[in-house]
C-alpha positions as CSV (number, residue, x, y, z in Angstrom):
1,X,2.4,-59.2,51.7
2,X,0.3,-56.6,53.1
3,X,2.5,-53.8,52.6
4,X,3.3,-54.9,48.8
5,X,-0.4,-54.8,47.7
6,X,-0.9,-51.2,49.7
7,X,2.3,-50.0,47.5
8,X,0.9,-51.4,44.5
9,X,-2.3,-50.1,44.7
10,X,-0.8,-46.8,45.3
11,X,1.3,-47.0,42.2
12,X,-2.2,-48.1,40.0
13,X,-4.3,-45.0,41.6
14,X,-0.7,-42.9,40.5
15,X,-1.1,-44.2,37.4
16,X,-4.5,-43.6,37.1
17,X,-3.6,-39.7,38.1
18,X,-0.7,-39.5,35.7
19,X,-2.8,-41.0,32.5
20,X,-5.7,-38.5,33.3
21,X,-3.6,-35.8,33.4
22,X,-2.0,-37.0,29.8
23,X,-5.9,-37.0,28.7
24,X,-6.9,-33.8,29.3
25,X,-3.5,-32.4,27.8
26,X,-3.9,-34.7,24.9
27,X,-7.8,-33.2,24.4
28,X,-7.2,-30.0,24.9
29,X,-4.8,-29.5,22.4
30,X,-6.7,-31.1,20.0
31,X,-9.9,-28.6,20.5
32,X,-6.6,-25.9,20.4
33,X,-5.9,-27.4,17.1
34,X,-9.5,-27.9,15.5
35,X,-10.2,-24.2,16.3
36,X,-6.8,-23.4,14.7
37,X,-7.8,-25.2,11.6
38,X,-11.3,-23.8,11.8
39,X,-10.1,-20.3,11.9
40,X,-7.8,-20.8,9.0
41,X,-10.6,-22.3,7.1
42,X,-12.9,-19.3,7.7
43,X,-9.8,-17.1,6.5
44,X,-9.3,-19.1,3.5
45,X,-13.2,-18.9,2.8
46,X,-14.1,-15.2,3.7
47,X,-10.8,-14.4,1.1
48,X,-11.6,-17.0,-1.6
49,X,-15.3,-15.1,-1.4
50,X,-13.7,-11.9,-1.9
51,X,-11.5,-12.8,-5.0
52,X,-14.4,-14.0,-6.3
53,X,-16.7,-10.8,-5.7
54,X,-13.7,-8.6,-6.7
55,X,-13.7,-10.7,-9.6
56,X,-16.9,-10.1,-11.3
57,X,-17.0,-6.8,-10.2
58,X,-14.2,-5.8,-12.2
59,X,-15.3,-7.7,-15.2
60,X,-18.5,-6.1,-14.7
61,X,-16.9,-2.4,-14.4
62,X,-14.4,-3.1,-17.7
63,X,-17.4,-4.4,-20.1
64,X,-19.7,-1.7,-18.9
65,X,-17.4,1.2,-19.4
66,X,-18.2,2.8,-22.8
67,X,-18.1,5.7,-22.5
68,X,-15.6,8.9,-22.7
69,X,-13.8,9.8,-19.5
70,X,-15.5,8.1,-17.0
71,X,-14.9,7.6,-13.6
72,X,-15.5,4.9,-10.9
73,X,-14.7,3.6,-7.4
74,X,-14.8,0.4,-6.2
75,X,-14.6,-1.0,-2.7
76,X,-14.4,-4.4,-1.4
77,X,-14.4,-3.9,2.2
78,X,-11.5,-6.1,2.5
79,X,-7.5,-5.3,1.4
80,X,-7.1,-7.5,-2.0
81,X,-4.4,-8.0,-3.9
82,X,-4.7,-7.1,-7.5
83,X,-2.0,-7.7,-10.6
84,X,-2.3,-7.6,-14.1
85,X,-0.5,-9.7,-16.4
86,X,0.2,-10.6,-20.0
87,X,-0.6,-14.0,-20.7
88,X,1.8,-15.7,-23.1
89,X,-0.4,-18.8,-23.7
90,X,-3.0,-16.5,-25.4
91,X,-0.9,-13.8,-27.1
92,X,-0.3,-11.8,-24.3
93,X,-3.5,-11.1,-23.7
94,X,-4.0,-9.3,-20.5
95,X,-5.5,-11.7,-17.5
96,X,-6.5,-10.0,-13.6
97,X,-4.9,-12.4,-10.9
98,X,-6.8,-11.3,-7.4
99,X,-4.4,-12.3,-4.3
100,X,-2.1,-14.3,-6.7
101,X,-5.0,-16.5,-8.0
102,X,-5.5,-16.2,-11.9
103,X,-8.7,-14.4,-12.6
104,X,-10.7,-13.8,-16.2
105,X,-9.3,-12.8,-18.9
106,X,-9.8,-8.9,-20.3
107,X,-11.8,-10.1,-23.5
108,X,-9.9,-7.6,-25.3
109,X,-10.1,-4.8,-22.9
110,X,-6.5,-2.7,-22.4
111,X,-6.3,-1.9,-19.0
112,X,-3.1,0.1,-17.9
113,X,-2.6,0.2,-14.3
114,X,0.6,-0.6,-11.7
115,X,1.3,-4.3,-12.0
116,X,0.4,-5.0,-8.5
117,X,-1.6,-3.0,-6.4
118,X,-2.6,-4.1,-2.6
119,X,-6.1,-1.7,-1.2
120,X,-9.5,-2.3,-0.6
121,X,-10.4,0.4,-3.1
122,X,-9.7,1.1,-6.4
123,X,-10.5,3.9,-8.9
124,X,-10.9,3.6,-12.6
125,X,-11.8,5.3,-15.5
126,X,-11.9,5.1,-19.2
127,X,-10.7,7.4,-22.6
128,X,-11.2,6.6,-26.0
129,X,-8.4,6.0,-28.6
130,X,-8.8,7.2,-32.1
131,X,-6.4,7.4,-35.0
132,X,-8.6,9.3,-36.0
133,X,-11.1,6.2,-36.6
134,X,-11.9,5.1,-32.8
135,X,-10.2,2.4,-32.3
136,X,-10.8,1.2,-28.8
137,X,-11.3,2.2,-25.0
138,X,-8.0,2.4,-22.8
139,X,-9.1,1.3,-19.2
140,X,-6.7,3.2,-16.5
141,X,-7.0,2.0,-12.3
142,X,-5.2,2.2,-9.8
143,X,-5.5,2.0,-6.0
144,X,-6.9,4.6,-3.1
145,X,-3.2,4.5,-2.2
146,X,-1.8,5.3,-5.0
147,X,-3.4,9.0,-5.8
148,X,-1.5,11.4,-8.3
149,X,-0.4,14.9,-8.9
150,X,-1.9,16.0,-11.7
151,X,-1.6,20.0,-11.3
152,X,0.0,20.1,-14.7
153,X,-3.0,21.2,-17.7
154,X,-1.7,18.3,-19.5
155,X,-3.6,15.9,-17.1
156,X,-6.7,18.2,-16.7
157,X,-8.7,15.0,-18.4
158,X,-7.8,12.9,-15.6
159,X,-10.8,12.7,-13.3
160,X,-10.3,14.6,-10.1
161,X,-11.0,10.9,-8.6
162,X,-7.3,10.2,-8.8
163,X,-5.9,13.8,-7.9
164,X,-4.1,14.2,-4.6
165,X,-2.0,17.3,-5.4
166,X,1.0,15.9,-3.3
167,X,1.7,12.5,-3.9
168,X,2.4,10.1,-6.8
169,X,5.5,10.7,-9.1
170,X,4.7,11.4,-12.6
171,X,6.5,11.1,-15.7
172,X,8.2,13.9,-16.8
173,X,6.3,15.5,-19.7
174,X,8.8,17.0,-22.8
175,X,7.4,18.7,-25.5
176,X,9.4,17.5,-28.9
177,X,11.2,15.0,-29.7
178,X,13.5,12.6,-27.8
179,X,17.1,13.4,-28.7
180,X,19.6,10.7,-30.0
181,X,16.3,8.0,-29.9
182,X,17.6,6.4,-26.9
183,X,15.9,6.6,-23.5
184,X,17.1,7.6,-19.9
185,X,16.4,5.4,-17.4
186,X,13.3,7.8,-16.4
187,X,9.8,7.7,-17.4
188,X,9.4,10.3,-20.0
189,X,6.9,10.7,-22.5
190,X,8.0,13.4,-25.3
191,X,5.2,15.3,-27.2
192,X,4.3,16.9,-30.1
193,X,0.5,18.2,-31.0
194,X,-1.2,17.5,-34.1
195,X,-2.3,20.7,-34.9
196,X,-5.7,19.5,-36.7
197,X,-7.1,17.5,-34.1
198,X,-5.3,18.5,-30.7
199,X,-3.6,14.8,-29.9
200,X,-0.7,14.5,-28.5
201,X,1.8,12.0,-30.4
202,X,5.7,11.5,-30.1
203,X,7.7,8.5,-27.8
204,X,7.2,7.3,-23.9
205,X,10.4,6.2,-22.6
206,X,9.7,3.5,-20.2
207,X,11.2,0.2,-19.1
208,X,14.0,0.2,-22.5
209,X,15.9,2.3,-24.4
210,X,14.0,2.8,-27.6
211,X,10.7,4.8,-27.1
212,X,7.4,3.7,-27.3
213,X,5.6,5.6,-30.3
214,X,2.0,6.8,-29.6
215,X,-0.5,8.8,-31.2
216,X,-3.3,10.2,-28.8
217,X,-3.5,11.5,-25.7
218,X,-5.0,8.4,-24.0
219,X,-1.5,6.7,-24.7
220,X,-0.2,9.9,-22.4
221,X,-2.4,8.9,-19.9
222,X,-1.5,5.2,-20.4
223,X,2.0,6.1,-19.5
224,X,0.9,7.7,-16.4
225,X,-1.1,4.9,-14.8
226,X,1.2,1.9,-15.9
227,X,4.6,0.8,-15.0
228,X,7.5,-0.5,-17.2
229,X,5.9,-4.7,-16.3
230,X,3.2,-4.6,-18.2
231,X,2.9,-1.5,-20.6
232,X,5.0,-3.1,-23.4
233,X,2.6,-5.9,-23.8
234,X,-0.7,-3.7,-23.4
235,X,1.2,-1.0,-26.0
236,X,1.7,-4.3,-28.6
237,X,-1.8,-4.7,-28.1
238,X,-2.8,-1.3,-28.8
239,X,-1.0,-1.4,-32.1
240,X,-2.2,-5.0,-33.4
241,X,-6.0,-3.4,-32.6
242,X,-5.2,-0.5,-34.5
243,X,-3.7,-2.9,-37.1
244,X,-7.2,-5.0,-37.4
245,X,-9.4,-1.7,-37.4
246,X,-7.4,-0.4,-40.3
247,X,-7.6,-3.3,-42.3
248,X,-11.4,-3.2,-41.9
249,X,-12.0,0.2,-43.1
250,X,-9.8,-0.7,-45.9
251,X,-12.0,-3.8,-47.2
252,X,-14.9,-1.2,-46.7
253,X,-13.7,1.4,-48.7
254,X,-13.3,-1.4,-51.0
255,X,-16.8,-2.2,-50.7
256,X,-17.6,1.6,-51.3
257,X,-15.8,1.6,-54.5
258,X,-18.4,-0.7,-56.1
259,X,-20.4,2.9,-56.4
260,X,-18.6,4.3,-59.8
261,X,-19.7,7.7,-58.5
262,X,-17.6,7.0,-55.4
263,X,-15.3,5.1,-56.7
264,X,-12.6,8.4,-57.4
265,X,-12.6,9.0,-53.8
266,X,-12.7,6.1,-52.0
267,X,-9.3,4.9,-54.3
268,X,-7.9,8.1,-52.4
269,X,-9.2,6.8,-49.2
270,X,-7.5,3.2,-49.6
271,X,-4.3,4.9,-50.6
272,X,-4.6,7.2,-47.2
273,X,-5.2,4.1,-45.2
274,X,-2.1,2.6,-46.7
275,X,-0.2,5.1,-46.0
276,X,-1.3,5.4,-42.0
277,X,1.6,4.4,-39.6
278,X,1.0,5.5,-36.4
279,X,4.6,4.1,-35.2
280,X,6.0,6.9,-37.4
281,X,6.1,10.2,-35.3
282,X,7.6,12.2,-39.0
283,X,4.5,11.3,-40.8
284,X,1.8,10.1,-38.5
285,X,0.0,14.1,-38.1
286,X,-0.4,14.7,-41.8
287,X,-1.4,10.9,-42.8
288,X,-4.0,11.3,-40.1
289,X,-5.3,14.8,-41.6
290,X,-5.2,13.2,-44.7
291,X,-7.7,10.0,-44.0
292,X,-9.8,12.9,-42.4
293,X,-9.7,14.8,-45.3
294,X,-10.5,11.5,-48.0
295,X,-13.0,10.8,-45.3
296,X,-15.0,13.8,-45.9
297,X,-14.6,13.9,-49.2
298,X,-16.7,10.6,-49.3
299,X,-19.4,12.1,-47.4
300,X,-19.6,15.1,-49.8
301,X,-19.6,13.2,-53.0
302,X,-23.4,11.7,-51.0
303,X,-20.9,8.5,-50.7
304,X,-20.6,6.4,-47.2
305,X,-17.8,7.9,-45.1
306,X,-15.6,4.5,-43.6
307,X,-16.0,6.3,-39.8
């Protein structure tokens, strides 16, 4: 009997031992764990706080830039990652997505830039488009990783922001016109200069094989910064823009007409707005002259010019 209760209190003080031991596993891996959690929290936060910063910043940089060939650097402090996208609920209009979370949308700003770019700075800068009427403010960016050769005169625009001299592939730059209207499988923008007002117009050849048409040299530039994802959409973009601004000056010339003194010239002016197609490379130099010309015409006859 004696020896019985000794064994069985040895067993209980085992047990005792062994349970103990199960404890201090059991708690420790569950301080493991909550530290584990609490670290990926903290990630989760500290990124979610930089989406957000890189965010506004942005939106503050593309409704703030205005002006003619402007440079600007942003850094974050942290690696991001950025992507542009069309959006097809909202007729492709452009829409930022930071570290694959859907950001604002552009509000009508045309921002050409790789579709996704990973860095914790970016450069960006701005050109106007006109035709010959401004039309609107291209928006190119791109990362501190991805600087650019731009040794060739064409690009001596470019801020010197973006120029690294050795690295970046460029499209190749070919003066005329593309032959047989059907594109490589290379990134080529053909050219042509308007002699009157020193813009570049012709085809880019990217992402298909019909060119792009363009008229100006911030279309050039355009080609240079984004990639074969998301220039088609921004490019349709351009043109429906183009398409509202010229319909505008149209219904003011209209208005101007109402003036029987300027009445002779601005029916010349509506005809010249009519007439402007800047998809067609053969007539798109001398229809532009031509609105110049009507265009100052109005403002010699003492009538309103429509630019």
């Amino acid at each position: 009997m004696g020896l019985k209760l000794k064994s069985l209190i040895h067993n209980k003080k085992g047990f005792e031992i062994s349970f103990s031991w199960l404890f201090s596993i059991i708690a420790g891996m569950s301080i493991f764990l909550f530290f584990v959690w609490f670290a990926v929290q903290q990630t989760d936060l500290f990124g979610n706080l930089t989406a957000k910063v890189a965010v506004e910043e942005l939106d503050i940089a593309f409704t703030g830039f205005k002006s003619n060939l402007v440079g600007s650097k942003l850094d974050f402090g942290k690696e991001i990652e950025l992507e542009f996208k069309c959006d097809s609920s909202t007729l492709d209009e452009e829409r930022m997505f930071i570290n694959g979370i859907a950001g604002k949308k552009l509000k009508g700003n045309l921002v050409f830039a790789p579709s996704l770019m990973k860095s914790n700075e970016f450069k960006l800068f701005t050109a106007s488009w006109n035709a010959p009427f401004r039309v609107t403010n291209f928006i190119f960016l791109n990362s501190n990783k991805d600087l650019l050769d731009l040794s060739d005169q064409f690009f001596g625009e470019i801020p010197d922001i973006f120029n690294d001299g050795s690295a970046g592939v460029l499209p190749k730059i070919i003066p005329g016109t593309l032959s047989g209207d059907s594109c490589s499988a290379q990134k080529e923008i053909y050219y042509q200069i308007d002699p009157d007002t020193g813009e570049a117009y012709g085809g880019i050849c990217l992402g298909r094989t019909e060119p792009y048409p363009y008229y100006g040299d911030a279309f050039v530039y355009a080609a240079v910064f984004a990639d074969e994802e998301n220039f088609g959409c921004i490019h349709e973009n351009a043109l429906r823009k183009f398409g509202i601004m010229r319909e505008l000056y149209i219904e003011k010339v209209k208005a101007i007409r109402i003036i029987s003194s300027c009445s002779f010239e601005a029916d010349r002016m509506e005809s010249a707005l009519n007439k402007l197609d800047i998809t067609d490379s053969d007539t798109i130099s001398d229809t532009i002259k031509e609105v110049k010309e009507r265009n100052d015409a109005l403002l010699r006859e003492g009538c309103e010019g429509i630019y």
